[in-house]
mmCIF file of C-alpha atoms and ligand atoms in Angstrom:
data_model
loop_
_atom_site.group_PDB
_atom_site.id
_atom_site.type_symbol
_atom_site.label_atom_id
_atom_site.label_comp_id
_atom_site.label_asym_id
_atom_site.label_seq_id
_atom_site.Cartn_x
_atom_site.Cartn_y
_atom_site.Cartn_z
ATOM 1 C CA MET A 1 -20.950 40.705 -24.507
ATOM 2 C CA ALA A 2 -20.960 39.278 -27.998
ATOM 3 C CA ALA A 3 -23.962 40.044 -30.181
ATOM 4 C CA ARG A 4 -25.945 36.927 -30.855
ATOM 5 C CA GLN A 5 -28.555 36.966 -33.610
ATOM 6 C CA PRO A 6 -31.774 35.523 -32.213
ATOM 7 C CA LEU A 7 -32.967 32.266 -33.757
ATOM 8 C CA ILE A 8 -36.552 31.062 -33.866
ATOM 9 C CA VAL A 9 -37.059 27.512 -35.100
ATOM 10 C CA GLY A 10 -40.332 25.673 -35.678
ATOM 11 C CA ASN A 11 -40.385 21.967 -34.981
ATOM 12 C CA TRP A 12 -43.317 20.444 -36.817
ATOM 13 C CA LYS A 13 -42.703 17.014 -35.273
ATOM 14 C CA MET A 14 -44.842 14.316 -36.963
ATOM 15 C CA ASN A 15 -47.159 16.868 -38.550
ATOM 16 C CA GLY A 16 -47.344 18.149 -42.103
ATOM 17 C CA LEU A 17 -48.347 16.993 -45.562
ATOM 18 C CA GLN A 18 -47.687 18.542 -48.970
ATOM 19 C CA ALA A 19 -50.608 20.887 -48.368
ATOM 20 C CA SER A 20 -48.793 22.310 -45.306
ATOM 21 C CA LEU A 21 -46.146 23.816 -47.565
ATOM 22 C CA ALA A 22 -48.554 26.719 -48.041
ATOM 23 C CA GLU A 23 -47.925 27.709 -44.379
ATOM 24 C CA ALA A 24 -44.165 27.591 -44.899
ATOM 25 C CA LYS A 25 -44.514 29.704 -48.024
ATOM 26 C CA ALA A 26 -46.716 32.212 -46.226
ATOM 27 C CA LEU A 27 -44.162 32.442 -43.423
ATOM 28 C CA ALA A 28 -41.327 33.072 -45.895
ATOM 29 C CA GLU A 29 -43.333 35.789 -47.633
ATOM 30 C CA LYS A 30 -44.126 37.506 -44.362
ATOM 31 C CA ALA A 31 -40.491 37.299 -43.276
ATOM 32 C CA ALA A 32 -39.274 38.716 -46.596
ATOM 33 C CA ALA A 33 -41.668 41.634 -46.272
ATOM 34 C CA GLN A 34 -41.222 42.362 -42.573
ATOM 35 C CA LYS A 35 -37.560 41.431 -42.055
ATOM 36 C CA PRO A 36 -37.635 40.249 -38.451
ATOM 37 C CA VAL A 37 -34.485 40.514 -36.359
ATOM 38 C CA ALA A 38 -34.387 36.756 -35.766
ATOM 39 C CA GLU A 39 -32.962 34.117 -38.048
ATOM 40 C CA LEU A 40 -35.783 31.693 -38.871
ATOM 41 C CA GLY A 41 -35.948 27.968 -39.418
ATOM 42 C CA LEU A 42 -38.571 25.286 -39.933
ATOM 43 C CA CYS A 43 -37.990 21.599 -39.225
ATOM 44 C CA PRO A 44 -40.706 19.626 -41.037
ATOM 45 C CA PRO A 45 -40.955 15.841 -41.097
ATOM 46 C CA ALA A 46 -38.275 14.195 -43.255
ATOM 47 C CA THR A 47 -40.727 13.666 -46.113
ATOM 48 C CA LEU A 48 -41.032 17.435 -46.573
ATOM 49 C CA VAL A 49 -37.420 18.542 -46.081
ATOM 50 C CA ALA A 50 -36.403 18.526 -49.738
ATOM 51 C CA VAL A 51 -39.573 19.998 -51.119
ATOM 52 C CA MET A 52 -39.729 22.640 -48.407
ATOM 53 C CA ALA A 53 -36.091 23.583 -48.954
ATOM 54 C CA ALA A 54 -36.786 23.950 -52.688
ATOM 55 C CA THR A 55 -39.901 25.990 -51.984
ATOM 56 C CA LEU A 56 -38.098 28.319 -49.548
ATOM 57 C CA LYS A 57 -34.820 28.606 -51.477
ATOM 58 C CA GLY A 58 -33.565 32.187 -51.379
ATOM 59 C CA SER A 59 -36.089 33.119 -48.682
ATOM 60 C CA PRO A 60 -35.252 34.193 -45.087
ATOM 61 C CA VAL A 61 -36.486 30.845 -43.711
ATOM 62 C CA GLY A 62 -34.021 27.958 -43.477
ATOM 63 C CA VAL A 63 -35.045 24.308 -43.288
ATOM 64 C CA GLY A 64 -33.896 21.624 -40.885
ATOM 65 C CA GLY A 65 -34.318 17.961 -40.089
ATOM 66 C CA GLN A 66 -35.668 16.676 -36.761
ATOM 67 C CA ASP A 67 -33.070 13.947 -36.281
ATOM 68 C CA CYS A 68 -30.232 12.253 -38.113
ATOM 69 C CA HIS A 69 -28.235 9.038 -37.842
ATOM 70 C CA ALA A 70 -24.639 9.271 -36.659
ATOM 71 C CA LYS A 71 -23.303 7.518 -39.741
ATOM 72 C CA ALA A 72 -23.170 8.996 -43.241
ATOM 73 C CA SER A 73 -24.695 5.937 -44.964
ATOM 74 C CA GLY A 74 -25.163 2.203 -44.520
ATOM 75 C CA ALA A 75 -27.544 -0.539 -43.504
ATOM 76 C CA HIS A 76 -29.843 1.398 -41.163
ATOM 77 C CA THR A 77 -33.367 0.908 -42.419
ATOM 78 C CA GLY A 78 -35.620 3.857 -41.824
ATOM 79 C CA ASP A 79 -32.875 6.250 -40.772
ATOM 80 C CA ILE A 80 -31.565 9.284 -42.600
ATOM 81 C CA SER A 81 -28.104 10.784 -42.379
ATOM 82 C CA ALA A 82 -26.961 14.333 -41.861
ATOM 83 C CA GLU A 83 -25.437 14.202 -45.329
ATOM 84 C CA MET A 84 -28.845 13.324 -46.776
ATOM 85 C CA LEU A 85 -30.427 16.270 -44.993
ATOM 86 C CA LYS A 86 -27.713 18.563 -46.292
ATOM 87 C CA ASP A 87 -28.213 17.164 -49.784
ATOM 88 C CA ALA A 88 -31.950 17.823 -49.451
ATOM 89 C CA GLY A 89 -31.239 21.483 -48.745
ATOM 90 C CA ALA A 90 -31.292 21.554 -44.954
ATOM 91 C CA THR A 91 -29.265 24.017 -42.855
ATOM 92 C CA TYR A 92 -30.097 22.669 -39.400
ATOM 93 C CA VAL A 93 -30.830 19.396 -37.653
ATOM 94 C CA ILE A 94 -32.380 18.952 -34.221
ATOM 95 C CA VAL A 95 -30.621 16.275 -32.188
ATOM 96 C CA GLY A 96 -31.487 14.855 -28.774
ATOM 97 C CA HIS A 97 -35.046 16.119 -28.642
ATOM 98 C CA SER A 98 -36.630 14.691 -25.477
ATOM 99 C CA GLU A 99 -39.226 12.836 -27.577
ATOM 100 C CA ARG A 100 -36.372 10.997 -29.302
ATOM 101 C CA ARG A 101 -34.508 10.480 -26.037
ATOM 102 C CA ALA A 102 -37.719 8.956 -24.605
ATOM 103 C CA ASP A 103 -39.230 7.179 -27.628
ATOM 104 C CA HIS A 104 -35.960 5.866 -29.068
ATOM 105 C CA GLY A 105 -33.792 5.539 -25.990
ATOM 106 C CA GLU A 106 -31.245 8.069 -27.214
ATOM 107 C CA SER A 107 -28.446 8.584 -24.680
ATOM 108 C CA ASP A 108 -26.193 11.625 -24.408
ATOM 109 C CA GLU A 109 -23.535 9.554 -26.160
ATOM 110 C CA ILE A 110 -25.796 8.921 -29.148
ATOM 111 C CA VAL A 111 -26.858 12.559 -29.249
ATOM 112 C CA ARG A 112 -23.219 13.649 -29.226
ATOM 113 C CA ALA A 113 -22.460 11.342 -32.170
ATOM 114 C CA LYS A 114 -25.428 12.810 -34.051
ATOM 115 C CA GLY A 115 -24.131 16.305 -33.316
ATOM 116 C CA GLN A 116 -20.773 15.296 -34.712
ATOM 117 C CA ALA A 117 -22.538 13.909 -37.783
ATOM 118 C CA ALA A 118 -24.304 17.226 -38.272
ATOM 119 C CA HIS A 119 -20.985 19.079 -38.167
ATOM 120 C CA ARG A 120 -19.359 16.572 -40.530
ATOM 121 C CA ALA A 121 -22.157 17.244 -43.031
ATOM 122 C CA GLY A 122 -22.004 21.029 -42.605
ATOM 123 C CA LEU A 123 -25.278 21.358 -40.681
ATOM 124 C CA VAL A 124 -25.976 23.425 -37.581
ATOM 125 C CA ALA A 125 -26.851 21.016 -34.735
ATOM 126 C CA ILE A 126 -29.656 22.142 -32.438
ATOM 127 C CA VAL A 127 -28.902 20.072 -29.362
ATOM 128 C CA CYS A 128 -31.833 19.676 -26.949
ATOM 129 C CA VAL A 129 -31.504 19.294 -23.187
ATOM 130 C CA GLY A 130 -34.005 19.467 -20.352
ATOM 131 C CA GLU A 131 -35.131 17.925 -17.096
ATOM 132 C CA THR A 132 -38.214 15.827 -16.344
ATOM 133 C CA LEU A 133 -40.738 16.964 -13.770
ATOM 134 C CA ALA A 134 -39.466 14.338 -11.316
ATOM 135 C CA GLN A 135 -35.945 15.686 -11.714
ATOM 136 C CA ARG A 136 -37.113 19.272 -11.162
ATOM 137 C CA ASP A 137 -39.133 18.282 -8.109
ATOM 138 C CA ALA A 138 -36.070 16.509 -6.747
ATOM 139 C CA GLY A 139 -34.018 19.711 -7.106
ATOM 140 C CA GLU A 140 -31.801 18.137 -9.780
ATOM 141 C CA THR A 141 -32.517 20.478 -12.682
ATOM 142 C CA LEU A 142 -29.126 22.185 -12.953
ATOM 143 C CA LYS A 143 -27.225 18.964 -12.383
ATOM 144 C CA VAL A 144 -29.228 17.133 -15.061
ATOM 145 C CA VAL A 145 -29.062 19.932 -17.635
ATOM 146 C CA SER A 146 -25.357 20.588 -17.099
ATOM 147 C CA GLY A 147 -24.675 16.886 -17.413
ATOM 148 C CA GLN A 148 -26.591 16.744 -20.690
ATOM 149 C CA VAL A 149 -24.815 19.808 -22.049
ATOM 150 C CA ARG A 150 -21.462 18.313 -21.141
ATOM 151 C CA ALA A 151 -22.160 14.879 -22.564
ATOM 152 C CA SER A 152 -24.339 15.749 -25.578
ATOM 153 C CA LEU A 153 -22.219 18.480 -27.132
ATOM 154 C CA PRO A 154 -19.304 17.248 -29.248
ATOM 155 C CA ASP A 155 -15.843 18.746 -28.670
ATOM 156 C CA ASP A 156 -15.889 20.323 -32.121
ATOM 157 C CA ALA A 157 -18.945 22.433 -31.240
ATOM 158 C CA THR A 158 -18.664 26.135 -32.004
ATOM 159 C CA ALA A 159 -21.118 28.993 -31.817
ATOM 160 C CA ALA A 160 -21.399 28.755 -35.600
ATOM 161 C CA ASN A 161 -22.235 25.043 -35.828
ATOM 162 C CA THR A 162 -24.153 24.427 -32.611
ATOM 163 C CA VAL A 163 -27.221 25.797 -30.884
ATOM 164 C CA VAL A 164 -28.408 24.590 -27.482
ATOM 165 C CA ALA A 165 -32.153 24.318 -26.822
ATOM 166 C CA TYR A 166 -33.310 24.156 -23.209
ATOM 167 C CA GLU A 167 -36.602 22.300 -23.232
ATOM 168 C CA PRO A 168 -37.975 21.175 -19.864
ATOM 169 C CA VAL A 169 -39.649 17.852 -20.666
ATOM 170 C CA TRP A 170 -42.668 18.755 -18.543
ATOM 171 C CA ALA A 171 -43.243 21.946 -20.541
ATOM 172 C CA ILE A 172 -43.329 20.317 -23.964
ATOM 173 C CA GLY A 173 -46.809 20.169 -25.423
ATOM 174 C CA THR A 174 -48.392 20.662 -22.006
ATOM 175 C CA GLY A 175 -49.209 24.362 -21.979
ATOM 176 C CA ARG A 176 -47.097 24.653 -18.808
ATOM 177 C CA THR A 177 -43.992 26.820 -18.779
ATOM 178 C CA PRO A 178 -41.325 27.505 -16.203
ATOM 179 C CA THR A 179 -41.292 30.892 -14.521
ATOM 180 C CA VAL A 180 -38.999 33.496 -16.011
ATOM 181 C CA GLU A 181 -36.755 33.037 -12.938
ATOM 182 C CA GLN A 182 -36.488 29.305 -13.601
ATOM 183 C CA VAL A 183 -35.695 29.909 -17.273
ATOM 184 C CA ALA A 184 -33.089 32.540 -16.348
ATOM 185 C CA GLU A 185 -31.433 30.221 -13.845
ATOM 186 C CA VAL A 186 -31.039 27.357 -16.302
ATOM 187 C CA HIS A 187 -29.948 29.527 -19.234
ATOM 188 C CA ALA A 188 -27.326 31.203 -17.043
ATOM 189 C CA ALA A 189 -26.028 27.803 -15.964
ATOM 190 C CA ILE A 190 -25.827 26.617 -19.590
ATOM 191 C CA ARG A 191 -24.004 29.817 -20.557
ATOM 192 C CA GLN A 192 -21.469 29.207 -17.769
ATOM 193 C CA ASP A 193 -20.928 25.628 -18.905
ATOM 194 C CA LEU A 194 -20.425 26.736 -22.512
ATOM 195 C CA MET A 195 -18.007 29.505 -21.531
ATOM 196 C CA ALA A 196 -15.999 27.166 -19.340
ATOM 197 C CA ARG A 197 -15.570 24.650 -22.156
ATOM 198 C CA PHE A 198 -15.521 26.549 -25.446
ATOM 199 C CA ASP A 199 -13.470 29.637 -26.410
ATOM 200 C CA ASP A 200 -16.539 31.106 -28.080
ATOM 201 C CA GLY A 201 -18.997 29.916 -25.411
ATOM 202 C CA ALA A 202 -20.336 33.449 -25.027
ATOM 203 C CA ASN A 203 -21.497 33.390 -28.628
ATOM 204 C CA PHE A 204 -23.575 30.177 -28.687
ATOM 205 C CA ARG A 205 -27.294 30.705 -29.102
ATOM 206 C CA ILE A 206 -29.340 29.146 -26.289
ATOM 207 C CA LEU A 207 -33.007 28.671 -27.197
ATOM 208 C CA TYR A 208 -35.908 28.094 -24.851
ATOM 209 C CA GLY A 209 -38.508 25.496 -25.910
ATOM 210 C CA GLY A 210 -41.666 24.097 -24.366
ATOM 211 C CA SER A 211 -45.171 25.545 -24.801
ATOM 212 C CA VAL A 212 -43.956 28.817 -26.298
ATOM 213 C CA LYS A 213 -47.160 30.535 -27.467
ATOM 214 C CA PRO A 214 -48.077 34.000 -28.751
ATOM 215 C CA ASP A 215 -49.240 35.033 -25.295
ATOM 216 C CA ASN A 216 -46.122 34.029 -23.338
ATOM 217 C CA ALA A 217 -43.403 34.587 -25.958
ATOM 218 C CA LYS A 218 -42.609 38.188 -25.058
ATOM 219 C CA GLN A 219 -41.997 37.310 -21.419
ATOM 220 C CA LEU A 220 -39.883 34.258 -22.195
ATOM 221 C CA MET A 221 -37.868 35.892 -24.988
ATOM 222 C CA ALA A 222 -36.965 38.832 -22.729
ATOM 223 C CA VAL A 223 -35.107 36.614 -20.254
ATOM 224 C CA ALA A 224 -31.319 37.060 -20.142
ATOM 225 C CA ASP A 225 -29.453 34.481 -22.231
ATOM 226 C CA VAL A 226 -32.595 33.406 -24.073
ATOM 227 C CA ASP A 227 -31.518 33.817 -27.667
ATOM 228 C CA GLY A 228 -34.678 32.581 -29.301
ATOM 229 C CA ALA A 229 -37.117 29.683 -29.246
ATOM 230 C CA LEU A 230 -37.694 26.139 -30.426
ATOM 231 C CA VAL A 231 -41.429 26.059 -31.040
ATOM 232 C CA GLY A 232 -43.573 22.957 -31.546
ATOM 233 C CA GLY A 233 -47.353 23.258 -31.773
ATOM 234 C CA ALA A 234 -47.400 27.010 -32.283
ATOM 235 C CA SER A 235 -45.118 26.782 -35.334
ATOM 236 C CA LEU A 236 -47.685 24.915 -37.462
ATOM 237 C CA LYS A 237 -49.696 28.035 -38.313
ATOM 238 C CA VAL A 238 -48.191 31.355 -39.331
ATOM 239 C CA SER A 239 -50.882 33.128 -37.327
ATOM 240 C CA ASP A 240 -49.449 31.576 -34.130
ATOM 241 C CA PHE A 241 -45.792 31.513 -35.137
ATOM 242 C CA TRP A 242 -45.487 35.086 -36.325
ATOM 243 C CA PRO A 243 -46.268 36.770 -32.972
ATOM 244 C CA ILE A 244 -43.546 34.581 -31.406
ATOM 245 C CA ILE A 245 -41.070 35.728 -34.053
ATOM 246 C CA GLU A 246 -42.051 39.329 -33.404
ATOM 247 C CA ALA A 247 -41.608 38.816 -29.677
ATOM 248 C CA LYS A 248 -37.856 38.605 -30.275
ATOM 249 C CA ASN A 249 -37.699 41.853 -32.273
HETATM 250 P P1 LIG B 301 -44.244 22.637 -27.922
HETATM 251 O O1 LIG B 301 -42.967 21.764 -28.354
HETATM 252 O O2 LIG B 301 -43.937 24.069 -28.352
HETATM 253 O O3 LIG B 301 -45.379 22.042 -28.700
HETATM 254 O O4 LIG B 301 -44.363 22.510 -26.463
HETATM 255 C C1 LIG B 301 -41.662 22.283 -28.264
HETATM 256 C C2 LIG B 301 -40.671 21.247 -28.724
HETATM 257 O O5 LIG B 301 -40.830 20.070 -28.400
HETATM 258 O O6 LIG B 301 -39.695 21.568 -29.431
#
């Protein structure tokens, strides 16, 4: 099996002011000193991308956006493009997060276009997929997730430019997590889908996200085909985030 470097990404969502840069700096200093196995990224709100990227330049922590528009520029008030994120110093961009799918009505088709935009700009797209509780209860998890993987990933996806994040909607911000068996089942299915479609499907990183905390990270990160984590709430403070990073050592 191909060696995949683990990836741990913090998603700050709509949290973070200039003062929060101190946490990012502290994380970068800790990572520089302790050299974790995992590649590390932080996705702050758009207002902090450029300043965080400048602050962390040359450090082991990369910076990402939380969303991008499909187009490079134009009359789209309030939106930012993948090119703008790249210009601001970003390496990654999250696309298709369930909060955007829900709050902004983003379809798989839109998410795929955003993934394409990320690749066009030279960013790594972190494409999020995941079922709702109703879908899980109806026994539709694998069907839903496979459908999202198929429709949300652009054809030009490679293991180098794309990461898949499995985030069950019902686990995000709730403190609830799937069992390790449930995580293993979905990650294995995603791996199969990737291998069936892409030559380098075995090399894509597949992250787990949804209520990853210091006390459950070791268990979740040990599951087969879990190549790291997309972490929301627990990424805001180094004291919570660091034990998660260490869990993938
Ligand atoms: P959470 O969020 O860790 O706060 O559950 C994860 C995510 O939405 O990426």
